[in-house]
Amino acid sequence: MNGTGSCWAFSTIAAVEGVNKIVTGDLMTLSEQELVDCDSAYNQGCNGGLMDYAFEFIIGNGGVDTEDDYPYNARDGTFGLIRNTKTTIRSAFDNNFHVSTIGVFTGRCGTELDHGVVVVGYGTENGKDYWIVRNSWGSDWGEAGYIRMERNLNTSTGKCGIAMEPSYPTKKGQNPPNPGPSPPSPVSPSIMCDKYFSCPSSTTCCCVYEYGRHCFAWGCCPVEGATCCADHHSCCPPDYPVCNVQAGTCQLFYNKPNDFYDWYCGPAAYIQISNWQKPHITVMPYLDVSWIQKSLLLLLCIIFLLISPSLGDRTQLKRQRKAIEISIGVGVGGSGSGSESPTASPSPTDDSCGCSAPASPPSSEPQPSDFPNLKQYYAYLVIQRFKQSITCDPNGVIQTWVGYRPCTYQGFYCAAPPDSPDTPTIASVDFNGFRLCAPTVAGFVDQLPDLALFHANSNNFSGPIPDLTGLPYLYELDVSNNIHSGPFPADVLAFSNLIFLDLRYNLFAGSVPASVFALDLDVLFLNNNNFFQPLPADLGSSPVAYLTLANNGFTGPIPRSICNASKTLVEVLFLNNRLSGCLPYEIGLLSIATVFDAGFNQLTGPIPWSFGCLLKVEQLNLAGNLLYGEVPDVVCRLAKDGNLANLSLSGNYFTLLGLSCWDLVKSQVLDVRQNCILGLPEQRPPSECSKFLFRPKHCPVSHYIPCSLSNCSVKPAASKSTSSEYMTYKALHQPPPN
């Protein structure tokens, strides 16, 4: 993607131009080329860079040249600095973003940061808030090179991730007089592979060891602009850039008219030359200092043009350049983390090209050799980055997240993954009850590739659940009692090992994919969210043992397919939804069920006699519905012949009780208050009963008993359980407020 990697330079210069105009009233065009040529300590020219480093370079350099003094020449060594167009970066963004947009952009886009823009203003149109964003794709794109993007969305990332990593410069005072142009600057003598390791000029950085989409060890290919081969040990020159590692050759490919690279086909698959160009085998030692510190792509360069009081006074004037004094914004974006003004940078060295020498990497940074293995070092980086995002920690948990042994951090547990039996790493995270606050768990849980369990009950984590498909070993996911929002996290459908899924007490909304109920789960807790949809017709195909859908907006009838769960379903809560229709007799086939709760819905009809086969049921709740007729004697006999401890039928329209039911009323096992039963206290008024009973009835009276009661009685339970002792009922108990 030639040309996309210079976005950091364009965005940096746009921000500096803007703050200079605001402070001095002088709008001048500054030099992107100087950043690309000279800011090579951490940034990589056309191969990408970060805004924070660019701002630090300008501060340390005493300013930046104007475009007139340091003109743009569209070159950065081997790579051309080409102002971005829609064509050159079409593979980096969702297609919706490339359409020339008039009006406020509301289309789809992702949040993987790999392009930089600059926010220059904001406004509101027809009640929709928006940012005014300047892009670098030319004036024929969008609205004369600008776009209006949605603002104030209900997400911490902002539209297209615009709020994820903002930074901005500040400035104090007027500019000194222009002393004239500075001499041209040569290309940096070294190539930065990452923050700590560089290769000599006229070579190419190639990754030797990659893990979790990050490079942790580098080698130097002895050819400039080379292609790094997939074996991580060889490379090909730019004139034969296609690696054929198996054959040990470098092959030619060509650029088709549509700008896509492709292989030659047929007999002319290879260019016939007298001697094959062998891959350049490089000496690529594993270097401890080659680990990167940031998880974001180096192309990340989203900034906000926000103005705050100056946090530092830069008065050093570079010889022969028109200087713009800036300081890095602290506390809102960029890399600042405090309120103190940064220490002034020393005057740059007086070298011939006007470029400051690269800064030395900080010596206090932990090195990979400090850790038991590479996996634990990578986990350390992920944990420390997440630690910086935590905004409250009432129990002082994160104070333990220090040192070179992440397996000893509170809440983290290690084990060796199946593919590395001798390499223990973070395999389990248990934050239950920690009450930590963080705007998102994205970039944390999804960046621990060997994670098997993630339990985060009772915290203050928000935002959507990130894409967890990169965690092949995950089998327990509990994010209950947080403030997560968005749709159901459909990525869980890809987990073949998942057996425990707990999303209760969050702000998830919308529908639940029917295929969720086909997952090989033991536990599925979805209660106390905002899910709204009919129950899937094949609900009974779910192998789940403990299911709670309580306190949502599920609608429609209870599917007759529930009989297919007769050998698996132990506890089920349909409590407090909007279910309707007749009670299916198939419920009576749930032979191992101990809890069946469909209270407070809109179910109607008589109770099928098949319910008398629920010999193991202990809690049967149908209260708060529109049921009518007689309470069957065979159901009440479950208290004697089975394990029935509680039968809740209050708030219905029953008119008769079976013979065995009267004893249950006296023993308070059966609750039939607010019905229409003569001779019992606390019943509905006669007028209310008459009004309901004269309505047309459509549900059949089912006297079918699929089991032989005389042969199916079970030994009564030794003691009667309470609702607080059942797994599903426990899921209804929300912990105290955070």
mmCIF file of N, CA and C in Angstrom, residues 486-533:
data_model
loop_
_atom_site.group_PDB
_atom_site.id
_atom_site.type_symbol
_atom_site.label_atom_id
_atom_site.label_comp_id
_atom_site.label_asym_id
_atom_site.label_seq_id
_atom_site.Cartn_x
_atom_site.Cartn_y
_atom_site.Cartn_z
ATOM 1 N N GLY A 486 -24.262 -2.997 23.590
ATOM 2 C CA GLY A 486 -24.170 -3.431 22.203
ATOM 3 C C GLY A 486 -24.961 -4.699 21.972
ATOM 4 N N PRO A 487 -24.847 -5.266 20.782
ATOM 5 C CA PRO A 487 -25.583 -6.499 20.471
ATOM 6 C C PRO A 487 -24.959 -7.701 21.152
ATOM 7 N N PHE A 488 -25.641 -8.820 21.043
ATOM 8 C CA PHE A 488 -25.088 -10.069 21.553
ATOM 9 C C PHE A 488 -23.727 -10.319 20.898
ATOM 10 N N PRO A 489 -22.694 -10.670 21.683
ATOM 11 C CA PRO A 489 -21.355 -10.877 21.097
ATOM 12 C C PRO A 489 -21.316 -12.148 20.256
ATOM 13 N N ALA A 490 -21.649 -12.004 18.988
ATOM 14 C CA ALA A 490 -21.820 -13.166 18.109
ATOM 15 C C ALA A 490 -20.523 -13.929 17.883
ATOM 16 N N ASP A 491 -19.369 -13.339 18.239
ATOM 17 C CA ASP A 491 -18.109 -14.061 18.049
ATOM 18 C C ASP A 491 -18.052 -15.349 18.850
ATOM 19 N N VAL A 492 -18.856 -15.455 19.911
ATOM 20 C CA VAL A 492 -18.814 -16.678 20.716
ATOM 21 C C VAL A 492 -19.279 -17.887 19.916
ATOM 22 N N LEU A 493 -19.970 -17.652 18.808
ATOM 23 C CA LEU A 493 -20.441 -18.770 17.988
ATOM 24 C C LEU A 493 -19.283 -19.561 17.402
ATOM 25 N N ALA A 494 -18.102 -18.943 17.337
ATOM 26 C CA ALA A 494 -16.947 -19.616 16.749
ATOM 27 C C ALA A 494 -16.193 -20.463 17.760
ATOM 28 N N PHE A 495 -16.588 -20.435 19.029
ATOM 29 C CA PHE A 495 -15.846 -21.148 20.064
ATOM 30 C C PHE A 495 -16.316 -22.603 20.149
ATOM 31 N N SER A 496 -15.482 -23.510 19.752
ATOM 32 C CA SER A 496 -15.847 -24.923 19.809
ATOM 33 C C SER A 496 -15.684 -25.510 21.203
ATOM 34 N N ASN A 497 -14.915 -24.836 22.058
ATOM 35 C CA ASN A 497 -14.640 -25.379 23.385
ATOM 36 C C ASN A 497 -15.498 -24.743 24.478
ATOM 37 N N LEU A 498 -16.275 -23.716 24.162
ATOM 38 C CA LEU A 498 -16.979 -22.959 25.189
ATOM 39 C C LEU A 498 -18.047 -23.819 25.862
ATOM 40 N N ILE A 499 -18.016 -23.858 27.207
ATOM 41 C CA ILE A 499 -19.027 -24.605 27.955
ATOM 42 C C ILE A 499 -19.751 -23.729 28.972
ATOM 43 N N PHE A 500 -19.250 -22.530 29.235
ATOM 44 C CA PHE A 500 -19.853 -21.655 30.253
ATOM 45 C C PHE A 500 -19.899 -20.243 29.679
ATOM 46 N N LEU A 501 -21.109 -19.666 29.548
ATOM 47 C CA LEU A 501 -21.276 -18.311 29.020
ATOM 48 C C LEU A 501 -22.236 -17.557 29.925
ATOM 49 N N ASP A 502 -21.747 -16.500 30.552
ATOM 50 C CA ASP A 502 -22.530 -15.724 31.515
ATOM 51 C C ASP A 502 -22.468 -14.250 31.130
ATOM 52 N N LEU A 503 -23.588 -13.735 30.594
ATOM 53 C CA LEU A 503 -23.676 -12.331 30.168
ATOM 54 C C LEU A 503 -24.689 -11.547 30.994
ATOM 55 N N ARG A 504 -25.187 -12.081 32.069
ATOM 56 C CA ARG A 504 -26.295 -11.478 32.823
ATOM 57 C C ARG A 504 -25.897 -10.131 33.426
ATOM 58 N N TYR A 505 -26.939 -9.353 33.710
ATOM 59 C CA TYR A 505 -26.779 -8.032 34.330
ATOM 60 C C TYR A 505 -25.795 -7.149 33.551
ATOM 61 N N ASN A 506 -26.122 -6.917 32.284
ATOM 62 C CA ASN A 506 -25.408 -5.954 31.456
ATOM 63 C C ASN A 506 -26.440 -5.161 30.671
ATOM 64 N N LEU A 507 -25.994 -4.497 29.622
ATOM 65 C CA LEU A 507 -26.881 -3.676 28.808
ATOM 66 C C LEU A 507 -26.927 -4.174 27.369
ATOM 67 N N PHE A 508 -26.700 -5.450 27.167
ATOM 68 C CA PHE A 508 -26.809 -6.010 25.821
ATOM 69 C C PHE A 508 -28.257 -5.913 25.342
ATOM 70 N N ALA A 509 -28.418 -5.724 24.048
ATOM 71 C CA ALA A 509 -29.759 -5.513 23.503
ATOM 72 C C ALA A 509 -29.872 -6.175 22.138
ATOM 73 N N GLY A 510 -31.123 -6.325 21.691
ATOM 74 C CA GLY A 510 -31.374 -6.896 20.372
ATOM 75 C C GLY A 510 -31.726 -8.375 20.473
ATOM 76 N N SER A 511 -31.354 -9.113 19.462
ATOM 77 C CA SER A 511 -31.707 -10.526 19.394
ATOM 78 C C SER A 511 -30.500 -11.401 19.716
ATOM 79 N N VAL A 512 -30.815 -12.619 20.092
ATOM 80 C CA VAL A 512 -29.796 -13.636 20.354
ATOM 81 C C VAL A 512 -29.807 -14.602 19.175
ATOM 82 N N PRO A 513 -28.693 -14.796 18.482
ATOM 83 C CA PRO A 513 -28.692 -15.732 17.348
ATOM 84 C C PRO A 513 -29.186 -17.106 17.778
ATOM 85 N N ALA A 514 -30.051 -17.702 16.959
ATOM 86 C CA ALA A 514 -30.601 -19.017 17.300
ATOM 87 C C ALA A 514 -29.509 -20.059 17.448
ATOM 88 N N SER A 515 -28.402 -19.871 16.724
ATOM 89 C CA SER A 515 -27.322 -20.854 16.793
ATOM 90 C C SER A 515 -26.623 -20.869 18.145
ATOM 91 N N VAL A 516 -26.855 -19.838 18.970
ATOM 92 C CA VAL A 516 -26.281 -19.856 20.319
ATOM 93 C C VAL A 516 -26.797 -21.065 21.089
ATOM 94 N N PHE A 517 -28.061 -21.404 20.861
ATOM 95 C CA PHE A 517 -28.663 -22.499 21.603
ATOM 96 C C PHE A 517 -28.207 -23.862 21.074
ATOM 97 N N ALA A 518 -27.434 -23.861 20.016
ATOM 98 C CA ALA A 518 -26.861 -25.104 19.504
ATOM 99 C C ALA A 518 -25.434 -25.316 19.976
ATOM 100 N N LEU A 519 -24.858 -24.317 20.673
ATOM 101 C CA LEU A 519 -23.512 -24.477 21.199
ATOM 102 C C LEU A 519 -23.493 -25.577 22.258
ATOM 103 N N ASP A 520 -22.358 -26.208 22.385
ATOM 104 C CA ASP A 520 -22.230 -27.315 23.338
ATOM 105 C C ASP A 520 -21.949 -26.764 24.736
ATOM 106 N N LEU A 521 -22.889 -25.980 25.239
ATOM 107 C CA LEU A 521 -22.731 -25.312 26.529
ATOM 108 C C LEU A 521 -23.327 -26.147 27.646
ATOM 109 N N ASP A 522 -22.751 -26.016 28.835
ATOM 110 C CA ASP A 522 -23.363 -26.530 30.047
ATOM 111 C C ASP A 522 -24.192 -25.451 30.736
ATOM 112 N N VAL A 523 -23.717 -24.192 30.654
ATOM 113 C CA VAL A 523 -24.353 -23.075 31.355
ATOM 114 C C VAL A 523 -24.526 -21.917 30.391
ATOM 115 N N LEU A 524 -25.737 -21.360 30.334
ATOM 116 C CA LEU A 524 -26.023 -20.180 29.525
ATOM 117 C C LEU A 524 -26.896 -19.235 30.345
ATOM 118 N N PHE A 525 -26.302 -18.143 30.816
ATOM 119 C CA PHE A 525 -27.004 -17.146 31.618
ATOM 120 C C PHE A 525 -27.094 -15.840 30.815
ATOM 121 N N LEU A 526 -28.318 -15.480 30.425
ATOM 122 C CA LEU A 526 -28.547 -14.257 29.663
ATOM 123 C C LEU A 526 -29.496 -13.303 30.386
ATOM 124 N N ASN A 527 -29.839 -13.603 31.620
ATOM 125 C CA ASN A 527 -30.879 -12.826 32.306
ATOM 126 C C ASN A 527 -30.458 -11.382 32.557
ATOM 127 N N ASN A 528 -31.470 -10.532 32.707
ATOM 128 C CA ASN A 528 -31.301 -9.120 33.057
ATOM 129 C C ASN A 528 -30.478 -8.362 32.027
ATOM 130 N N ASN A 529 -30.901 -8.482 30.764
ATOM 131 C CA ASN A 529 -30.394 -7.652 29.686
ATOM 132 C C ASN A 529 -31.599 -7.064 28.954
ATOM 133 N N ASN A 530 -31.428 -6.711 27.710
ATOM 134 C CA ASN A 530 -32.521 -6.143 26.924
ATOM 135 C C ASN A 530 -32.738 -6.921 25.632
ATOM 136 N N PHE A 531 -32.650 -8.239 25.717
ATOM 137 C CA PHE A 531 -32.885 -9.077 24.544
ATOM 138 C C PHE A 531 -34.390 -9.160 24.270
ATOM 139 N N PHE A 532 -34.751 -9.065 23.005
ATOM 140 C CA PHE A 532 -36.163 -9.034 22.628
ATOM 141 C C PHE A 532 -36.338 -9.812 21.337
ATOM 142 N N GLN A 533 -36.984 -11.000 21.430
ATOM 143 C CA GLN A 533 -37.191 -11.838 20.253
ATOM 144 C C GLN A 533 -38.022 -13.047 20.665
#
